[in-house]
mmCIF file of C-alpha atoms in Angstrom:
data_model
loop_
_atom_site.group_PDB
_atom_site.id
_atom_site.type_symbol
_atom_site.label_atom_id
_atom_site.label_comp_id
_atom_site.label_asym_id
_atom_site.label_seq_id
_atom_site.Cartn_x
_atom_site.Cartn_y
_atom_site.Cartn_z
ATOM 1 C CA MET A 9 85.419 35.143 100.303
ATOM 2 C CA ILE A 10 84.861 39.022 102.719
ATOM 3 C CA ILE A 11 80.934 40.375 103.456
ATOM 4 C CA THR A 12 81.146 43.875 103.528
ATOM 5 C CA ARG A 13 78.815 45.793 105.711
ATOM 6 C CA TRP A 14 75.648 47.152 104.505
ATOM 7 C CA GLY A 15 73.473 49.835 104.919
ATOM 8 C CA ALA A 16 69.126 49.894 106.565
ATOM 9 C CA ASN A 17 68.378 49.872 103.046
ATOM 10 C CA ALA A 18 69.715 46.035 102.528
ATOM 11 C CA GLY A 19 66.175 44.511 101.498
ATOM 12 C CA ILE A 20 66.440 41.287 104.962
ATOM 13 C CA ALA A 21 63.473 41.219 105.548
ATOM 14 C CA SER A 22 62.585 40.311 109.218
ATOM 15 C CA HIS A 23 62.245 37.052 109.413
ATOM 16 C CA HIS A 24 65.914 36.261 108.731
ATOM 17 C CA MET A 25 66.351 37.616 112.173
ATOM 18 C CA SER A 26 67.741 35.925 114.787
ATOM 19 C CA HIS A 27 64.976 35.799 117.850
ATOM 20 C CA ASN A 28 67.681 36.089 120.328
ATOM 21 C CA ARG A 29 70.307 38.392 119.454
ATOM 22 C CA GLY A 30 68.762 40.506 116.566
ATOM 23 C CA VAL A 31 71.367 38.920 113.893
ATOM 24 C CA PRO A 32 70.348 38.050 110.722
ATOM 25 C CA ARG A 33 70.387 34.531 110.238
ATOM 26 C CA ILE A 34 71.806 35.070 107.375
ATOM 27 C CA LEU A 35 75.584 35.912 109.203
ATOM 28 C CA ILE A 36 74.758 32.826 111.565
ATOM 29 C CA LEU A 37 75.114 30.338 107.851
ATOM 30 C CA LEU A 38 77.528 32.283 107.372
ATOM 31 C CA LEU A 39 79.685 32.784 109.865
ATOM 32 C CA HIS A 40 79.492 28.625 110.493
ATOM 33 C CA SER A 41 80.541 28.146 106.837
ATOM 34 C CA GLY A 42 83.477 30.531 107.910
ATOM 35 C CA ILE A 43 83.059 33.126 105.945
ATOM 36 C CA LYS A 44 85.190 36.031 106.819
ATOM 37 C CA LEU A 45 82.893 39.744 107.849
ATOM 38 C CA SER A 46 84.176 42.938 107.914
ATOM 39 C CA PHE A 47 82.382 44.300 109.955
ATOM 40 C CA ALA A 48 81.324 43.647 113.630
ATOM 41 C CA ILE A 49 77.828 41.474 114.273
ATOM 42 C CA GLY A 50 76.485 44.058 116.547
ATOM 43 C CA SER A 51 76.499 46.599 113.677
ATOM 44 C CA CYS A 52 74.131 44.315 111.797
ATOM 45 C CA ILE A 53 71.593 45.772 114.125
ATOM 46 C CA LEU A 54 71.235 48.431 112.544
ATOM 47 C CA CYS A 55 68.957 47.676 110.288
ATOM 48 C CA ILE A 56 66.275 47.223 112.381
ATOM 49 C CA MET A 57 64.170 49.852 114.685
ATOM 50 C CA GLU A 58 61.707 48.593 117.573
ATOM 51 C CA LEU A 59 58.901 51.504 118.924
ATOM 52 C CA GLN A 60 59.740 49.086 122.369
ATOM 53 C CA TRP A 61 63.227 50.529 122.463
ATOM 54 C CA ILE A 62 62.230 53.921 122.747
ATOM 55 C CA GLU A 63 59.121 53.239 125.529
ATOM 56 C CA ASP A 64 61.957 51.257 127.479
ATOM 57 C CA PHE A 65 64.352 54.578 127.290
ATOM 58 C CA LEU A 66 61.789 56.335 127.999
ATOM 59 C CA ALA A 67 60.917 53.772 131.436
ATOM 60 C CA LEU A 68 64.502 54.384 132.898
ATOM 61 C CA CYS A 69 65.078 58.157 132.325
ATOM 62 C CA GLN A 70 61.800 58.398 134.281
ATOM 63 C CA THR A 71 62.725 55.975 136.984
ATOM 64 C CA ARG A 72 66.469 56.455 136.880
ATOM 65 C CA ASN A 73 66.975 52.623 138.270
ATOM 66 C CA PHE A 74 67.010 49.891 136.566
ATOM 67 C CA THR A 75 64.829 47.009 138.173
ATOM 68 C CA ARG A 76 61.961 50.013 138.702
ATOM 69 C CA ALA A 77 61.986 50.333 134.916
ATOM 70 C CA ALA A 78 61.721 47.054 133.913
ATOM 71 C CA GLU A 79 58.963 46.294 136.410
ATOM 72 C CA ALA A 80 57.116 49.542 134.929
ATOM 73 C CA VAL A 81 57.872 47.275 131.242
ATOM 74 C CA CYS A 82 56.344 44.580 132.490
ATOM 75 C CA THR A 83 59.837 42.246 132.119
ATOM 76 C CA THR A 84 62.629 41.251 133.889
ATOM 77 C CA GLN A 85 65.666 43.626 134.052
ATOM 78 C CA SER A 86 68.002 40.733 132.288
ATOM 79 C CA ALA A 87 65.985 41.194 129.325
ATOM 80 C CA TYR A 88 65.529 45.069 129.665
ATOM 81 C CA SER A 89 68.904 45.879 130.228
ATOM 82 C CA ARG A 90 69.605 43.728 126.614
ATOM 83 C CA ARG A 91 66.834 45.684 125.101
ATOM 84 C CA VAL A 92 68.205 48.813 126.711
ATOM 85 C CA GLN A 93 72.296 47.653 125.150
ATOM 86 C CA ARG A 94 70.349 46.951 121.756
ATOM 87 C CA LEU A 95 69.423 50.535 121.366
ATOM 88 C CA GLU A 96 72.593 52.248 122.232
ATOM 89 C CA GLU A 97 73.952 49.953 119.514
ATOM 90 C CA TRP A 98 71.397 51.501 117.167
ATOM 91 C CA LEU A 99 72.074 54.408 117.933
ATOM 92 C CA GLY A 100 75.972 53.651 118.339
ATOM 93 C CA ALA A 101 76.039 55.602 121.551
ATOM 94 C CA PRO A 102 75.818 54.799 125.202
ATOM 95 C CA LEU A 103 72.582 56.706 126.194
ATOM 96 C CA PHE A 104 73.392 56.591 130.544
ATOM 97 C CA ASP A 105 76.209 56.853 133.121
ATOM 98 C CA ARG A 106 75.365 52.907 134.259
ATOM 99 C CA GLU A 107 78.381 54.475 137.269
ATOM 100 C CA SER A 108 76.535 56.790 138.765
ATOM 101 C CA ARG A 109 73.487 56.464 141.494
ATOM 102 C CA PRO A 110 70.998 56.847 139.987
ATOM 103 C CA VAL A 111 71.731 56.275 136.481
ATOM 104 C CA SER A 112 71.896 59.247 134.889
ATOM 105 C CA LEU A 113 72.272 60.140 130.946
ATOM 106 C CA THR A 114 74.679 60.794 128.818
ATOM 107 C CA ALA A 115 75.196 64.206 126.614
ATOM 108 C CA ALA A 116 73.897 61.244 123.810
ATOM 109 C CA GLY A 117 70.895 60.693 126.282
ATOM 110 C CA GLU A 118 70.050 64.012 126.297
ATOM 111 C CA GLU A 119 70.186 64.425 122.636
ATOM 112 C CA PHE A 120 67.574 61.664 122.454
ATOM 113 C CA LEU A 121 65.734 62.326 125.605
ATOM 114 C CA THR A 122 63.744 64.989 123.864
ATOM 115 C CA ARG A 123 63.603 62.834 119.968
ATOM 116 C CA ALA A 124 62.704 59.795 121.971
ATOM 117 C CA TYR A 125 59.056 61.718 122.890
ATOM 118 C CA ARG A 126 58.510 63.143 119.435
ATOM 119 C CA LEU A 127 58.791 59.959 117.672
ATOM 120 C CA ARG A 128 56.716 57.716 120.092
ATOM 121 C CA GLU A 129 54.048 60.770 119.737
ATOM 122 C CA GLU A 130 54.854 61.424 115.783
ATOM 123 C CA ILE A 131 54.180 57.319 116.051
ATOM 124 C CA PHE A 132 51.351 57.460 117.485
ATOM 125 C CA ASP A 133 49.722 59.968 115.565
ATOM 126 C CA ALA A 134 50.080 57.988 112.145
ATOM 127 C CA ARG A 135 48.470 55.847 113.757
ATOM 128 C CA ARG A 136 45.191 57.509 114.246
ATOM 129 C CA ALA A 137 45.225 58.873 110.780
ATOM 130 C CA VAL A 138 45.580 55.986 109.689
ATOM 131 C CA LEU A 139 42.529 54.719 111.471
ATOM 132 C CA SER A 140 40.415 58.077 110.583
ATOM 133 C CA VAL A 141 39.927 57.031 107.076
ATOM 134 C CA SER A 142 38.136 54.046 107.402
ATOM 135 C CA SER A 143 34.693 56.495 108.238
ATOM 136 C CA HIS A 144 30.698 56.320 108.193
ATOM 137 C CA PHE A 145 30.299 59.541 105.384
ATOM 138 C CA LYS A 146 31.381 58.623 102.599
ATOM 139 C CA LYS A 147 33.335 62.308 102.223
ATOM 140 C CA THR A 148 33.476 63.411 105.783
ATOM 141 C CA LEU A 149 34.525 67.080 107.067
ATOM 142 C CA ARG A 150 37.417 65.999 108.767
ATOM 143 C CA ILE A 151 38.198 67.810 112.007
ATOM 144 C CA TYR A 152 41.583 67.808 113.980
ATOM 145 C CA THR A 153 42.031 68.337 117.512
ATOM 146 C CA THR A 154 43.721 67.865 120.983
ATOM 147 C CA ASN A 155 42.328 66.185 123.924
ATOM 148 C CA THR A 156 41.600 69.471 126.307
ATOM 149 C CA LEU A 157 39.897 71.268 123.184
ATOM 150 C CA ALA A 158 38.136 68.074 122.487
ATOM 151 C CA ALA A 159 36.711 67.620 125.879
ATOM 152 C CA THR A 160 35.649 71.445 126.376
ATOM 153 C CA PHE A 161 35.898 74.135 123.795
ATOM 154 C CA LEU A 162 35.238 72.037 120.510
ATOM 155 C CA SER A 163 31.983 70.880 121.513
ATOM 156 C CA SER A 164 29.964 74.402 121.373
ATOM 157 C CA TRP A 165 31.875 75.925 119.413
ATOM 158 C CA LEU A 166 30.340 73.107 116.609
ATOM 159 C CA VAL A 167 26.619 73.995 117.808
ATOM 160 C CA GLU A 168 27.623 77.641 117.011
ATOM 161 C CA ASN A 169 28.858 76.954 113.798
ATOM 162 C CA LYS A 170 26.216 74.081 112.553
ATOM 163 C CA LEU A 171 28.600 71.900 111.751
ATOM 164 C CA GLU A 172 27.680 68.040 111.845
ATOM 165 C CA ASN A 173 28.698 64.832 109.674
ATOM 166 C CA TYR A 174 32.166 65.358 110.697
ATOM 167 C CA SER A 175 35.501 62.872 111.768
ATOM 168 C CA LEU A 176 36.981 63.518 115.301
ATOM 169 C CA ILE A 177 40.492 62.700 115.100
ATOM 170 C CA VAL A 178 42.194 63.436 118.354
ATOM 171 C CA ALA A 179 46.609 64.185 117.974
ATOM 172 C CA SER A 180 49.073 66.288 119.539
ATOM 173 C CA ILE A 181 49.598 69.905 118.422
ATOM 174 C CA ALA A 182 52.287 68.791 115.770
ATOM 175 C CA GLY A 183 50.462 66.092 114.996
ATOM 176 C CA CYS A 184 47.495 68.223 114.359
ATOM 177 C CA LEU A 185 49.604 70.933 112.165
ATOM 178 C CA GLU A 186 51.454 68.254 110.182
ATOM 179 C CA ALA A 187 47.549 67.012 109.428
ATOM 180 C CA VAL A 188 46.777 69.757 107.764
ATOM 181 C CA LYS A 189 50.083 70.596 106.118
ATOM 182 C CA ARG A 190 49.119 67.617 104.309
ATOM 183 C CA LYS A 191 45.740 68.127 103.495
ATOM 184 C CA HIS A 192 44.672 65.361 105.615
ATOM 185 C CA ALA A 193 42.650 67.420 107.795
ATOM 186 C CA ASP A 194 39.690 69.974 106.296
ATOM 187 C CA MET A 195 40.859 72.159 110.150
ATOM 188 C CA SER A 196 42.815 71.972 112.788
ATOM 189 C CA LEU A 197 41.489 73.719 116.630
ATOM 190 C CA ILE A 198 44.967 74.007 118.502
ATOM 191 C CA PRO A 199 46.186 76.005 121.681
ATOM 192 C CA HIS A 200 48.896 78.328 120.029
ATOM 193 C CA PHE A 201 52.055 80.286 121.820
ATOM 194 C CA ASP A 202 52.964 84.167 121.024
ATOM 195 C CA GLY A 203 56.532 83.694 119.134
ATOM 196 C CA GLN A 204 56.004 80.521 117.691
ATOM 197 C CA GLU A 205 56.004 80.386 113.661
ATOM 198 C CA THR A 206 54.431 76.697 113.448
ATOM 199 C CA LEU A 207 51.541 78.158 111.449
ATOM 200 C CA LEU A 208 53.525 80.411 108.980
ATOM 201 C CA GLY A 209 51.886 78.880 105.192
ATOM 202 C CA LEU A 210 48.246 78.266 106.892
ATOM 203 C CA GLN A 211 45.347 79.813 107.206
ATOM 204 C CA ALA A 212 45.011 80.402 111.101
ATOM 205 C CA GLN A 213 42.071 81.994 112.702
ATOM 206 C CA GLU A 214 41.838 83.355 116.987
ATOM 207 C CA ILE A 215 38.519 81.775 117.956
ATOM 208 C CA GLY A 216 39.025 81.962 121.845
ATOM 209 C CA GLN A 217 41.774 82.514 124.670
ATOM 210 C CA ASP A 218 42.764 80.280 127.875
ATOM 211 C CA ARG A 219 46.162 79.940 129.503
ATOM 212 C CA LEU A 220 48.391 77.812 131.923
ATOM 213 C CA ILE A 221 47.725 78.219 135.239
ATOM 214 C CA LEU A 222 49.338 76.132 138.647
ATOM 215 C CA VAL A 223 46.979 74.721 140.798
ATOM 216 C CA THR A 224 46.716 72.379 143.841
ATOM 217 C CA ALA A 225 44.415 71.232 145.252
ATOM 218 C CA PRO A 226 43.511 71.954 149.022
ATOM 219 C CA LYS A 227 44.852 68.678 150.959
ATOM 220 C CA GLN A 228 48.085 68.422 148.742
ATOM 221 C CA ARG A 229 50.585 66.801 150.836
ATOM 222 C CA ARG A 230 53.499 69.188 150.280
ATOM 223 C CA ALA A 231 52.137 72.379 149.069
ATOM 224 C CA VAL A 232 54.643 74.049 146.157
ATOM 225 C CA VAL A 233 56.514 77.633 147.567
ATOM 226 C CA LEU A 234 58.694 79.946 145.552
ATOM 227 C CA THR A 235 61.742 80.876 147.430
ATOM 228 C CA ASN A 236 63.910 83.458 146.445
ATOM 229 C CA GLY A 237 63.897 82.100 142.333
ATOM 230 C CA LYS A 238 63.567 78.752 143.770
ATOM 231 C CA LEU A 239 60.059 76.485 143.438
ATOM 232 C CA SER A 240 59.560 73.620 145.644
ATOM 233 C CA GLY A 241 57.352 71.272 146.669
ATOM 234 C CA SER A 242 55.324 68.929 144.404
ATOM 235 C CA VAL A 243 55.691 70.413 140.521
ATOM 236 C CA MET A 244 54.814 67.485 138.364
ATOM 237 C CA ALA A 245 55.918 68.292 134.591
ATOM 238 C CA TYR A 246 54.580 67.608 130.999
ATOM 239 C CA THR A 247 57.047 65.672 129.294
ATOM 240 C CA PRO A 248 60.306 67.200 127.481
ATOM 241 C CA GLY A 249 59.048 68.031 123.811
ATOM 242 C CA THR A 250 55.113 68.152 124.287
ATOM 243 C CA THR A 251 54.142 72.070 124.038
ATOM 244 C CA TYR A 252 53.510 72.450 127.213
ATOM 245 C CA GLY A 253 56.640 71.581 128.726
ATOM 246 C CA MET A 254 58.632 73.892 126.391
ATOM 247 C CA ARG A 255 56.920 76.416 127.111
ATOM 248 C CA ILE A 256 56.275 76.529 130.860
ATOM 249 C CA ALA A 257 60.655 75.952 130.556
ATOM 250 C CA THR A 258 60.784 78.763 128.934
ATOM 251 C CA MET A 259 58.926 81.175 131.076
ATOM 252 C CA LEU A 260 60.562 79.755 134.393
ATOM 253 C CA ALA A 261 64.145 80.591 132.372
ATOM 254 C CA GLN A 262 62.995 83.719 131.374
ATOM 255 C CA HIS A 263 62.033 84.711 134.873
ATOM 256 C CA ARG A 264 65.929 82.479 135.830
ATOM 257 C CA ILE A 265 63.472 80.636 138.383
ATOM 258 C CA SER A 266 64.868 76.356 138.754
ATOM 259 C CA ILE A 267 62.863 73.757 140.313
ATOM 260 C CA GLN A 268 63.775 72.530 143.389
ATOM 261 C CA ASP A 269 63.009 68.989 143.131
ATOM 262 C CA LEU A 270 62.356 66.196 140.480
ATOM 263 C CA PRO A 271 58.762 65.885 138.963
ATOM 264 C CA SER A 272 56.413 64.236 141.694
ATOM 265 C CA CYS A 273 54.840 62.970 138.317
ATOM 266 C CA GLU A 274 55.626 63.483 134.574
ATOM 267 C CA SER A 275 52.887 63.076 131.430
ATOM 268 C CA ALA A 276 51.852 64.582 128.218
ATOM 269 C CA SER A 277 48.410 64.341 129.323
ATOM 270 C CA ALA A 278 46.516 67.558 130.968
ATOM 271 C CA GLU A 279 44.238 65.689 131.817
ATOM 272 C CA ALA A 280 45.937 63.234 133.546
ATOM 273 C CA LEU A 281 47.527 65.162 135.593
ATOM 274 C CA LEU A 282 44.534 67.721 137.067
ATOM 275 C CA ALA A 283 43.593 64.114 137.786
ATOM 276 C CA GLN A 284 46.736 63.656 140.038
ATOM 277 C CA VAL A 285 46.768 67.339 141.039
ATOM 278 C CA LYS A 286 42.582 66.872 142.590
ATOM 279 C CA ALA A 287 44.043 63.126 144.336
ATOM 280 C CA GLY A 288 46.701 66.249 146.572
ATOM 281 C CA LEU A 289 49.598 64.854 144.423
ATOM 282 C CA GLY A 290 50.958 67.792 143.529
ATOM 283 C CA SER A 291 50.590 71.192 141.549
ATOM 284 C CA ALA A 292 50.677 70.855 137.562
ATOM 285 C CA TRP A 293 50.460 73.566 135.305
ATOM 286 C CA ILE A 294 46.738 72.786 133.371
ATOM 287 C CA PRO A 295 44.826 74.254 130.541
ATOM 288 C CA GLU A 296 41.987 76.628 132.476
ATOM 289 C CA LEU A 297 39.378 75.780 130.124
ATOM 290 C CA LEU A 298 40.190 71.965 132.096
ATOM 291 C CA LEU A 299 39.495 73.624 135.472
ATOM 292 C CA ARG A 300 35.589 74.625 135.482
ATOM 293 C CA GLY A 301 34.054 73.049 138.072
ATOM 294 C CA SER A 302 36.991 71.637 139.546
ATOM 295 C CA LYS A 303 38.293 72.441 143.550
ATOM 296 C CA VAL A 304 41.348 73.143 142.462
ATOM 297 C CA GLY A 305 42.892 76.561 142.947
ATOM 298 C CA ARG A 306 45.293 78.563 141.510
ATOM 299 C CA CYS A 307 49.169 78.520 143.703
ATOM 300 C CA ALA A 308 50.351 80.989 145.695
ATOM 301 C CA VAL A 309 52.736 82.164 142.904
ATOM 302 C CA PRO A 310 53.407 85.631 140.545
ATOM 303 C CA SER A 311 50.802 86.307 137.916
ATOM 304 C CA PHE A 312 53.690 85.868 135.722
ATOM 305 C CA PHE A 313 53.150 82.237 136.088
ATOM 306 C CA ASP A 314 50.152 81.959 133.800
ATOM 307 C CA ILE A 315 50.667 81.601 130.307
ATOM 308 C CA PRO A 316 48.746 82.846 128.257
ATOM 309 C CA TYR A 317 47.964 81.488 124.988
ATOM 310 C CA LYS A 318 45.543 81.584 121.700
ATOM 311 C CA ILE A 319 43.102 79.115 120.238
ATOM 312 C CA MET A 320 43.318 78.850 116.784
ATOM 313 C CA LEU A 321 41.178 77.841 113.834
ATOM 314 C CA VAL A 322 43.223 75.932 111.260
ATOM 315 C CA LYS A 323 43.175 75.209 107.719
ATOM 316 C CA PRO A 324 44.958 74.198 104.649
ATOM 317 C CA SER A 325 46.255 77.119 102.185
ATOM 318 C CA GLN A 326 46.127 76.678 98.807
ATOM 319 C CA ASP A 327 49.818 75.788 98.282
ATOM 320 C CA SER A 328 49.901 73.228 101.537
ATOM 321 C CA HIS A 329 51.934 70.034 100.298
ATOM 322 C CA THR A 330 49.837 67.424 99.970
ATOM 323 C CA GLY A 331 52.539 64.563 99.638
#
């Protein structure tokens, strides 16, 4: 008797999985009974994917060292290495060149990197969306916005427009737009950069303006300097795949400027990066809205380093997808 390989929709419940190797227990029983399998056991890992594997992958991308990555996710190096290997088996390609020092990404790893950040953010956005369904109001106005706008621009805008009895959901820009498109949000306030096509098919109105500014603290330990198209010093970055990160990368590429050193810190949160700037740990592009009252100042760089954007009020169109 030969058992052939099945796909991810085979319906194998998680309680059939081995706790040690991620192999369905039914296969272990089949092997013990002498039944011949026409596929490798490793291929069965295609049935399962874990969020922790994405966190493991991102930790190694940041540290480029298995020992430090394992410490970052609070596990042993052996357990960590096994989890990374399972992710590679699940994807069907090696993600890291283990022979290089420090560990480097393969072409497949580079391809997966941006997707990994987006996958993680979408999962967290999904959780926030589900939590928002529970409300103190029988019928509530659902407003989606980003962390930065929620902490700065939004409150005065709500007062000006006399809105009340609303649910406020904080999400990524992509999460806000997805909520509007699916009519899970009544409105969304988001930053929007020129050249983006993300608002097509939606009702959009400009309600404010802001810009990203490369800022530094008075006593930063490694000052940022631009010399011959190279930006040196302690520069902090937004994680790949974030809107801010992509816009900064586009600006630098347009002016043929490269960042000489690896980022001293990486985060998807402007608020988190600003806290590091204030501590003198590095420079970062921060929304000007967040800088009011702070003692950080603009770096000595050309004016084109400032990246303007509009604050848009976005609402569903009458024919938006409702799935």
